[in-house]
mmCIF file of C-alpha atoms and ligand atoms in Angstrom:
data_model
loop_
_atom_site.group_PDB
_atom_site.id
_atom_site.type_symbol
_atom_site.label_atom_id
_atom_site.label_comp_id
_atom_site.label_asym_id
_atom_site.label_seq_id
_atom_site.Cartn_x
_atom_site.Cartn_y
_atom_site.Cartn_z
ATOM 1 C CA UNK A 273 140.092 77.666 81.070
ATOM 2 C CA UNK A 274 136.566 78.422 79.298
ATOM 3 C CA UNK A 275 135.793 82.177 77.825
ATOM 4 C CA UNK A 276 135.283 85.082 79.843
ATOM 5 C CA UNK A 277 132.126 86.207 80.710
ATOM 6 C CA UNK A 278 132.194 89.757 79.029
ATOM 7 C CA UNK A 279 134.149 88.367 76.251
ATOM 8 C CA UNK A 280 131.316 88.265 73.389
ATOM 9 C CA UNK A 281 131.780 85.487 70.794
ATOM 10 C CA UNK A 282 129.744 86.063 67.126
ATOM 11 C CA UNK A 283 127.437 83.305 66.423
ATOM 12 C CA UNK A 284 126.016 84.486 62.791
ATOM 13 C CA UNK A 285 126.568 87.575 60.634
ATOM 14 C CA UNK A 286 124.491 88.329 57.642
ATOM 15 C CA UNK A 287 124.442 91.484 55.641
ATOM 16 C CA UNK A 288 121.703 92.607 53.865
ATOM 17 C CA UNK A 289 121.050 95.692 51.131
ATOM 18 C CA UNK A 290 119.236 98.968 51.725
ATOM 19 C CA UNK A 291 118.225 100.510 48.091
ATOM 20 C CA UNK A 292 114.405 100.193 48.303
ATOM 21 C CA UNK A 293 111.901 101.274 51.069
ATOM 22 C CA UNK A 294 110.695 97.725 51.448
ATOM 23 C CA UNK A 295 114.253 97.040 52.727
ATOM 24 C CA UNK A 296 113.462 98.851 55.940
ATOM 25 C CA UNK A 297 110.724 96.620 56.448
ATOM 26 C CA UNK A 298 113.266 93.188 55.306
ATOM 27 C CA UNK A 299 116.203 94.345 57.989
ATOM 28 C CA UNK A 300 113.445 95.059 60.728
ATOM 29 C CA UNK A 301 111.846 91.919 60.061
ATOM 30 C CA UNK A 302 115.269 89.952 60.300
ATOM 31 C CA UNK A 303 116.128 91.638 63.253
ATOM 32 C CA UNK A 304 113.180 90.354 64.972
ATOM 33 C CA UNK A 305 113.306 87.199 63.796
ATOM 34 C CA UNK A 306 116.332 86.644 65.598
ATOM 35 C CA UNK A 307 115.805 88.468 68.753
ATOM 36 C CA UNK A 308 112.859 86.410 69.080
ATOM 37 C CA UNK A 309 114.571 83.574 68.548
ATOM 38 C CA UNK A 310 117.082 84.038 71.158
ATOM 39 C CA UNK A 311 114.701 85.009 73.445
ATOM 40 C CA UNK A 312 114.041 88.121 73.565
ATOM 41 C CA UNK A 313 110.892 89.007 75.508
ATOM 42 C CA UNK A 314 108.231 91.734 73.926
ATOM 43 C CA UNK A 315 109.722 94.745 74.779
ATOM 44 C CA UNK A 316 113.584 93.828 73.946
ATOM 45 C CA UNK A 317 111.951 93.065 70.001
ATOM 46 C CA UNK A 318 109.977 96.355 70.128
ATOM 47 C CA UNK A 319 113.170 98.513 71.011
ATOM 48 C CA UNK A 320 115.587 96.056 68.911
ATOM 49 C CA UNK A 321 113.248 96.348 66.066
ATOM 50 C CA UNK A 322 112.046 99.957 66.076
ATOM 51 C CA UNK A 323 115.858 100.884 66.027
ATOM 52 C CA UNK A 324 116.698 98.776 63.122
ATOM 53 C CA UNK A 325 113.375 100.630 61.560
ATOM 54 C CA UNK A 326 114.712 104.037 62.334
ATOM 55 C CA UNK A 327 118.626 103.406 61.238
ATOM 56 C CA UNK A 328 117.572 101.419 58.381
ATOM 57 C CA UNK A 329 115.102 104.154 57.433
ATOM 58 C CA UNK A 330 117.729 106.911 57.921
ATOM 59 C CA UNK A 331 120.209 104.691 55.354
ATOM 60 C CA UNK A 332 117.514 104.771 52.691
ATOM 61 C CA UNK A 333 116.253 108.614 53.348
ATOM 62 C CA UNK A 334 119.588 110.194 54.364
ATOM 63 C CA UNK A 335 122.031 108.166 53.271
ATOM 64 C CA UNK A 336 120.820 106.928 49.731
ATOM 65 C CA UNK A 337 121.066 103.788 50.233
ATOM 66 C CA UNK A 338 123.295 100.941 51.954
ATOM 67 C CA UNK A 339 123.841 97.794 53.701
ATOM 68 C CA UNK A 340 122.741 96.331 57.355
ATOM 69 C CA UNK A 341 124.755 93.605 59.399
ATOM 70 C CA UNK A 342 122.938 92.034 61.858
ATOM 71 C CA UNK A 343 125.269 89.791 64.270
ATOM 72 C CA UNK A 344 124.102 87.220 67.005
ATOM 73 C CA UNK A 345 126.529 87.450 69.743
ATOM 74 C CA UNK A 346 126.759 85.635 73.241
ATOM 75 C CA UNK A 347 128.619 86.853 76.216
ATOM 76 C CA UNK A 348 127.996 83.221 77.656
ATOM 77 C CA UNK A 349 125.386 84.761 79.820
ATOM 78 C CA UNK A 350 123.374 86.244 77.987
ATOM 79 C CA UNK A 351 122.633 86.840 74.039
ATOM 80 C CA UNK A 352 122.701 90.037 71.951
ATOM 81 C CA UNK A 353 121.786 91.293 68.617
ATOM 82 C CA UNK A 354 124.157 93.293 67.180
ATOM 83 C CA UNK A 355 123.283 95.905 64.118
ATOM 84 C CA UNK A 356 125.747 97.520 61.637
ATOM 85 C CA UNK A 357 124.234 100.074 59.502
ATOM 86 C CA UNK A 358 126.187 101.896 56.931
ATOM 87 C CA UNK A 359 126.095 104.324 53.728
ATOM 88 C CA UNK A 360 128.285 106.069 51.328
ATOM 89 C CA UNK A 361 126.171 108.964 51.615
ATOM 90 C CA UNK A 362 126.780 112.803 52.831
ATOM 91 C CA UNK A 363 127.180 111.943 56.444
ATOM 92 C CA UNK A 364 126.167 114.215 58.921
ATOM 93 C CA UNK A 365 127.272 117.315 59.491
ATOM 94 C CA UNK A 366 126.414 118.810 62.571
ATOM 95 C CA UNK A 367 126.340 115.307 64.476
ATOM 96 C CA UNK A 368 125.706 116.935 68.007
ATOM 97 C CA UNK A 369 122.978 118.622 67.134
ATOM 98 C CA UNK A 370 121.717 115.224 65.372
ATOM 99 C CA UNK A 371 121.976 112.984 68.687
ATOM 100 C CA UNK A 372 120.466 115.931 70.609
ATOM 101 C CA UNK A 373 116.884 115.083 69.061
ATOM 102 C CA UNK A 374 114.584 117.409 67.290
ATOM 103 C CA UNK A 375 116.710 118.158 64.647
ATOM 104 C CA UNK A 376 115.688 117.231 60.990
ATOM 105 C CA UNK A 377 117.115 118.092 57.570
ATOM 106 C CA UNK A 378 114.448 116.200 56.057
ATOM 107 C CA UNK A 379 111.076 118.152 58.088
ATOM 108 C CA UNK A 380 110.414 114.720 59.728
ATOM 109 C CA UNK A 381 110.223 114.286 63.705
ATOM 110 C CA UNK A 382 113.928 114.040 64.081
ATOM 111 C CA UNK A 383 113.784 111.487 67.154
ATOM 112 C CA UNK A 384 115.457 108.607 65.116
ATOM 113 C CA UNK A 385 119.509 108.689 66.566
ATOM 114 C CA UNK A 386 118.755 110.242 70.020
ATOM 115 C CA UNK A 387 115.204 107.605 70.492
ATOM 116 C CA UNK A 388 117.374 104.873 69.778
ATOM 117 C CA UNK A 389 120.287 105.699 71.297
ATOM 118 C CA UNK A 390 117.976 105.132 74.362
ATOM 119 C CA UNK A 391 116.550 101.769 73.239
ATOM 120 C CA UNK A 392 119.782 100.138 72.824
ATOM 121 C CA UNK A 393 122.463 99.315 75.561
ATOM 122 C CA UNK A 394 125.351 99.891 72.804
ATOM 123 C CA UNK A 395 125.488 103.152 70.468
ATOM 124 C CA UNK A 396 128.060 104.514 68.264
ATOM 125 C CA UNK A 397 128.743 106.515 65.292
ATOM 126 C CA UNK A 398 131.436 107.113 62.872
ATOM 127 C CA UNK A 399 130.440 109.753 60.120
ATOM 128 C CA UNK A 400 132.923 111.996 57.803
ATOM 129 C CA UNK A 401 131.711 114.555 55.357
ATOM 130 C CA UNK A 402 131.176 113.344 52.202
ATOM 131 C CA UNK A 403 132.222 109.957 53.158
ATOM 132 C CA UNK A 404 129.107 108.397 54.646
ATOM 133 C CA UNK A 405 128.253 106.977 58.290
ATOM 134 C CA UNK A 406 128.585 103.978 59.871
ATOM 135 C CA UNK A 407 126.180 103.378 63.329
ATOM 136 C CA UNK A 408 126.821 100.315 64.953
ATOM 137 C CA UNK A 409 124.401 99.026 68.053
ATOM 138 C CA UNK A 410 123.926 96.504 70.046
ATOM 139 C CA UNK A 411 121.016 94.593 72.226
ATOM 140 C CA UNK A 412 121.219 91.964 74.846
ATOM 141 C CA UNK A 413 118.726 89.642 76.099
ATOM 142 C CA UNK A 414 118.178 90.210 80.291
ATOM 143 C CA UNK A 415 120.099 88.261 82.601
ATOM 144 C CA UNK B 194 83.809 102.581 47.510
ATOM 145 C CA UNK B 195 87.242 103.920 45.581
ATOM 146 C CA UNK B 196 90.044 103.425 48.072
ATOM 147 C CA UNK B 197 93.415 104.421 46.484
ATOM 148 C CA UNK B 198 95.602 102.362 49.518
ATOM 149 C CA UNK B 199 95.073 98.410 50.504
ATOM 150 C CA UNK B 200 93.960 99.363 53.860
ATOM 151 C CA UNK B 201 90.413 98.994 54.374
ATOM 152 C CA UNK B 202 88.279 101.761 55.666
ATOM 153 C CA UNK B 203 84.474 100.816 57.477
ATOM 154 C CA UNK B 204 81.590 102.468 58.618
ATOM 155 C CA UNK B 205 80.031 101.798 61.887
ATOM 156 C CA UNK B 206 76.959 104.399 62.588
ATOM 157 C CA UNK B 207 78.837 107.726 61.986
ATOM 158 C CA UNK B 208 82.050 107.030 63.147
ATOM 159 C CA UNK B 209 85.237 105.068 60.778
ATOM 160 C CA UNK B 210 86.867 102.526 61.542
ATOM 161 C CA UNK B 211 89.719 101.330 60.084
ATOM 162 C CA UNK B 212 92.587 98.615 61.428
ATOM 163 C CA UNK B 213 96.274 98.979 60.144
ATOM 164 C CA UNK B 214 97.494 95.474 59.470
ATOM 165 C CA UNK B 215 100.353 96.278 57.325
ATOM 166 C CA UNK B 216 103.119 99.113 57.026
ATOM 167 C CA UNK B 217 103.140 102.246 56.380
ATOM 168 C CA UNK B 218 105.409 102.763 54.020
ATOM 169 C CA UNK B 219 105.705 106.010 51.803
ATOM 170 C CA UNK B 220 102.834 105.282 49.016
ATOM 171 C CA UNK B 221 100.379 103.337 51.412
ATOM 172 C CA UNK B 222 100.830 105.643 54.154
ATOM 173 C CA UNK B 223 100.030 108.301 51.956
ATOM 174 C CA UNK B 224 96.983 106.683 50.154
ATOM 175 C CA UNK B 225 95.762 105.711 53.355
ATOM 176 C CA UNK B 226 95.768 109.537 54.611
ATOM 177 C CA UNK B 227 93.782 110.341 51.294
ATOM 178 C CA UNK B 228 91.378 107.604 51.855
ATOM 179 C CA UNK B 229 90.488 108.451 55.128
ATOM 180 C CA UNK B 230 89.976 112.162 54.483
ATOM 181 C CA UNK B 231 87.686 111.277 50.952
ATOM 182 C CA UNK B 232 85.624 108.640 53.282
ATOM 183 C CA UNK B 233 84.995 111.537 56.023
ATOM 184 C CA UNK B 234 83.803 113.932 53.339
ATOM 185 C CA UNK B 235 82.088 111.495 51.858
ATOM 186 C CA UNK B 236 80.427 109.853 54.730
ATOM 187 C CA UNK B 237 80.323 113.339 57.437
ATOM 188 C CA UNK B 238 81.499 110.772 59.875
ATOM 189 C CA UNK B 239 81.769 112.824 63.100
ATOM 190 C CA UNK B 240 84.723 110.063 64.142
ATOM 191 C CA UNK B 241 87.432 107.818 63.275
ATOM 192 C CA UNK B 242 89.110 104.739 64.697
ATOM 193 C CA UNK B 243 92.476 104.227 64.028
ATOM 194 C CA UNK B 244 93.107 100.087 65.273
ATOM 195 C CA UNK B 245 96.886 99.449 65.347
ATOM 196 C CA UNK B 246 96.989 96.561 67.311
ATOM 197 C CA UNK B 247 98.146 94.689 64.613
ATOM 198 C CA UNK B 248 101.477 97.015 64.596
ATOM 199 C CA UNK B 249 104.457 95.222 66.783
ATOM 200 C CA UNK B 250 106.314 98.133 66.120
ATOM 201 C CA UNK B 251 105.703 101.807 65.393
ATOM 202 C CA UNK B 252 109.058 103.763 64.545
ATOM 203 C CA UNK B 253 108.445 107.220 64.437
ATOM 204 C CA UNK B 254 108.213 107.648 60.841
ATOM 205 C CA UNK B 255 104.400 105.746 61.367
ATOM 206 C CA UNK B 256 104.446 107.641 64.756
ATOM 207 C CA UNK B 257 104.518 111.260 62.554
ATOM 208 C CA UNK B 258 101.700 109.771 59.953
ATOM 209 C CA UNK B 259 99.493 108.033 62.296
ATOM 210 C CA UNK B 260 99.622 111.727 64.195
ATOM 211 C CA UNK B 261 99.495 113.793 60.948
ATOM 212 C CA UNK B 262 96.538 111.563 59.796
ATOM 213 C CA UNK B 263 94.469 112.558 63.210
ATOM 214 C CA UNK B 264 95.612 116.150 62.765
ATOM 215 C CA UNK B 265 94.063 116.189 59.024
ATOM 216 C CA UNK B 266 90.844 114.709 60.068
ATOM 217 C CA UNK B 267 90.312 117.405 62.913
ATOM 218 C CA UNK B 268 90.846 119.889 60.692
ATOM 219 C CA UNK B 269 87.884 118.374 58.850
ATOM 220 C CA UNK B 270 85.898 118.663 61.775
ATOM 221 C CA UNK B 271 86.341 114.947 62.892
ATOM 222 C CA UNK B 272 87.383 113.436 65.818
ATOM 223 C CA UNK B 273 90.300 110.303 65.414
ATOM 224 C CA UNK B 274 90.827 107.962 68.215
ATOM 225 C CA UNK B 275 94.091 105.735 68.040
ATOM 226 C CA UNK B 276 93.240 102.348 69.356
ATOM 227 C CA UNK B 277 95.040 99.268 70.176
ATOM 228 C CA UNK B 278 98.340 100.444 70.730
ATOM 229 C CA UNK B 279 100.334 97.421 72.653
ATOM 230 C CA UNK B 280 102.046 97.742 75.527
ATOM 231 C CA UNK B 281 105.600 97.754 74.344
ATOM 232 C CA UNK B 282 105.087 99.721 71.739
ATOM 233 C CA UNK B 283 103.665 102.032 73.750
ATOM 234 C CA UNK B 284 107.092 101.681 76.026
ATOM 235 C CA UNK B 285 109.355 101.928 72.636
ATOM 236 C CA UNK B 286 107.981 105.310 71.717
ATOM 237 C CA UNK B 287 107.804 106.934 75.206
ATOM 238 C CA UNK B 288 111.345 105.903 75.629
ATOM 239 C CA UNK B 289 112.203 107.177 72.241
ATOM 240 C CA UNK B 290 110.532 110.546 73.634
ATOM 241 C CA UNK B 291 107.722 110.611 71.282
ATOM 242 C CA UNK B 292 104.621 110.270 73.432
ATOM 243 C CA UNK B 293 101.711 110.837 70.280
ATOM 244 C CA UNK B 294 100.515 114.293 72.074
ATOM 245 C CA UNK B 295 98.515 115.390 69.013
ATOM 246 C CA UNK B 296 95.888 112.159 69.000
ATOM 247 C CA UNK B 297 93.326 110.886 71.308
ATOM 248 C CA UNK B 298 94.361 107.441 72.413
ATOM 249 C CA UNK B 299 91.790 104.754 73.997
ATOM 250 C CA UNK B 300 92.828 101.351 74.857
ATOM 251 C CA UNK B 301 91.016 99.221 72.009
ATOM 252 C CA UNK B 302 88.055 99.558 69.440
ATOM 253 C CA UNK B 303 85.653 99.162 71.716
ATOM 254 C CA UNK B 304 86.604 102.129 74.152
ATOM 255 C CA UNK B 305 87.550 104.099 70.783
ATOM 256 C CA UNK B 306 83.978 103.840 69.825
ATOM 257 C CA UNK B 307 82.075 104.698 72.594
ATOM 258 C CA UNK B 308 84.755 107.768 73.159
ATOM 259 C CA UNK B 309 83.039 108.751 69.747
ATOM 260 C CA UNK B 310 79.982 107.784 71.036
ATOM 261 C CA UNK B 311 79.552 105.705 67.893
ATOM 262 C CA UNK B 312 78.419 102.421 69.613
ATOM 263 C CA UNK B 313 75.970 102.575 73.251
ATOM 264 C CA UNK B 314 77.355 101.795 76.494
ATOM 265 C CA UNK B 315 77.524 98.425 77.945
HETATM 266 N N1 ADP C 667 122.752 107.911 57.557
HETATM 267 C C1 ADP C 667 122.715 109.259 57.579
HETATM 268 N N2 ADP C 667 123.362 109.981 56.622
HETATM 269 C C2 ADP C 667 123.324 111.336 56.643
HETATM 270 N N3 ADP C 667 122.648 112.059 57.560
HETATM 271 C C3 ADP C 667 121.975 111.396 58.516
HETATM 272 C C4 ADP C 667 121.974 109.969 58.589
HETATM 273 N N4 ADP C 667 121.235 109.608 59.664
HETATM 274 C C5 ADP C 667 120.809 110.754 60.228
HETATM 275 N N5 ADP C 667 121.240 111.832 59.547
HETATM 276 C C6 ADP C 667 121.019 113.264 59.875
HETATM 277 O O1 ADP C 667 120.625 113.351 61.233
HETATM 278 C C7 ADP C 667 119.332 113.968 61.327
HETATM 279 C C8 ADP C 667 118.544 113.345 62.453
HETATM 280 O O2 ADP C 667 118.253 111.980 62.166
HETATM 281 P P1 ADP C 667 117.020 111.308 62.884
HETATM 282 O O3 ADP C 667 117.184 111.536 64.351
HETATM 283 O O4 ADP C 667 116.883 109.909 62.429
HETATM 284 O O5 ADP C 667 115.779 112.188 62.419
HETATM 285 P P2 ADP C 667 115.026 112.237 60.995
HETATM 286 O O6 ADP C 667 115.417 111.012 60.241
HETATM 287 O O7 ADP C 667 113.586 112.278 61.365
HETATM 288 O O8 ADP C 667 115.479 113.491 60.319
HETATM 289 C C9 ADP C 667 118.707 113.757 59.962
HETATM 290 O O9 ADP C 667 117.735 114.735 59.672
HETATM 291 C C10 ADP C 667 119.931 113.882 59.048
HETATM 292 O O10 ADP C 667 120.256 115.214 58.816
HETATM 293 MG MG1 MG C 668 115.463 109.144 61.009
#
């Protein structure tokens, strides 16, 4: 028979560099681009794109540098945005303390992994020492 | 008038006004900040607008200068009102947990001005 609801097919996959500032503003640009065009109403874009803003921002301030995958996925029910985000950079250290909020190595506000941990309906992290860090999150349109 | 940044700065009475229509990345956001502190010297405006309501997003990196920005002009004796702010970005950075505690806020340029009392009522 047909697919399973929960089982989520990807439509598109695209992967895009992070070595200049003006890449934050490229991936978070993209990102809305295609949330909008799957429907996404205002406030899904503002969320989807303000996280791609604040991961893509910590790739290029934290991480020096990287790539972005953005994935359109479908459930059959519904559609979702899907957001890779990765470096080769120090990776973080005292991770707990980063998802707690308030915590910055680089004096900014320190709200970027907890705030959109809280925007999204999919968070995760993989980071080793020395190795770099890999967030991966993930967006759906309402039923 | 010798702006450093591409965002434009006006003068209406003795308040500023100026609209963000672009982002605030490291070099603008930091010409803009020394743009808007010369023009307050150089003017003794007793207010500024801030208009984002061209912004459909504000991460908190713009959250912290937009903040910073309002915190530099009071120190100069001068009152900034963020204006403008939509609805879901307004959502985005509550949610976030950043809620913009160190500026005034007033729903668009209009209100912002008559806050500063730079335009009369009605
Ligand atoms: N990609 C990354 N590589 C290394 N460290 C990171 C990365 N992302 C986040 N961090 C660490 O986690 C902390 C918190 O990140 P975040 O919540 O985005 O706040 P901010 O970017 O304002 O410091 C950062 O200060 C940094 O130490
Ligand atoms: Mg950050």
């Amino acid at each position: 028979m047909g697919s399973l609801a929960f089982e989520s097919q990807t439509l598109s996959s695209e992967t895009m560099a992070i070595d200049r500032e003006e890449d934050i503003v490229h991936v978070r640009k993209r990102a809305r681009m295609l949330a909008q065009a799957r429907g996404f109403d205002a406030f899904a874009c503002a969320a989807l794109t303000t996280a791609a803003s604040e991961l893509a921002r910590n790739v290029w301030v934290h991480g020096g540098g990287g790539q972005a995958t953005l994935e359109e996925l479908s459930d059959g029910n519904r559609f979702g945005i899907r957001m890779v985000f990765r470096d080769q950079g120090p990776g973080i250290a005292d991770l707990e303390r980063a998802l707690q909020g308030g915590y910055s190595t680089a004096r900014s506000l320190g709200l970027g992994l907890s705030g959109t941990r809280r925007l999204v309906e999919d968070f995760a992290i993989d980071t080793r020492p020395g190795e770099g860090t890999r967030v991966t999150i993930t967006k759906w349109t309402r039923f | 008038m010798s702006r450093k940044g591409p965002i434009p700065i006006l003068r209406v009475g003795n308040v500023l006004l100026t609209t963000i229509h672009i982002d605030l990345q490291d070099t603008i956001a930091a010409a803009f900040q020394e743009d808007v502190l010369t023009e307050i010297e150089k003017t003794g405006a007793h207010g500024i607008v801030v208009d984002i309501s061209g912004l459909d997003e504000v991460d908190t990196h713009v959250a912290r200068i937009l903040a910073e920005t309002g915190a530099m002009a009071r120190l100069m004796g001068t009152r900034a009102v963020l204006v403008g702010m939509r609805p879901e970005v307004a959502a985005t950075l509550v949610r976030m947990g950043y809620a913009m505690g160190a500026i005034e806020t007033a729903l668009d340029v209009d209100d912002g001005l008559r806050l500063l009392g730079g335009r009369p009522k009605g």
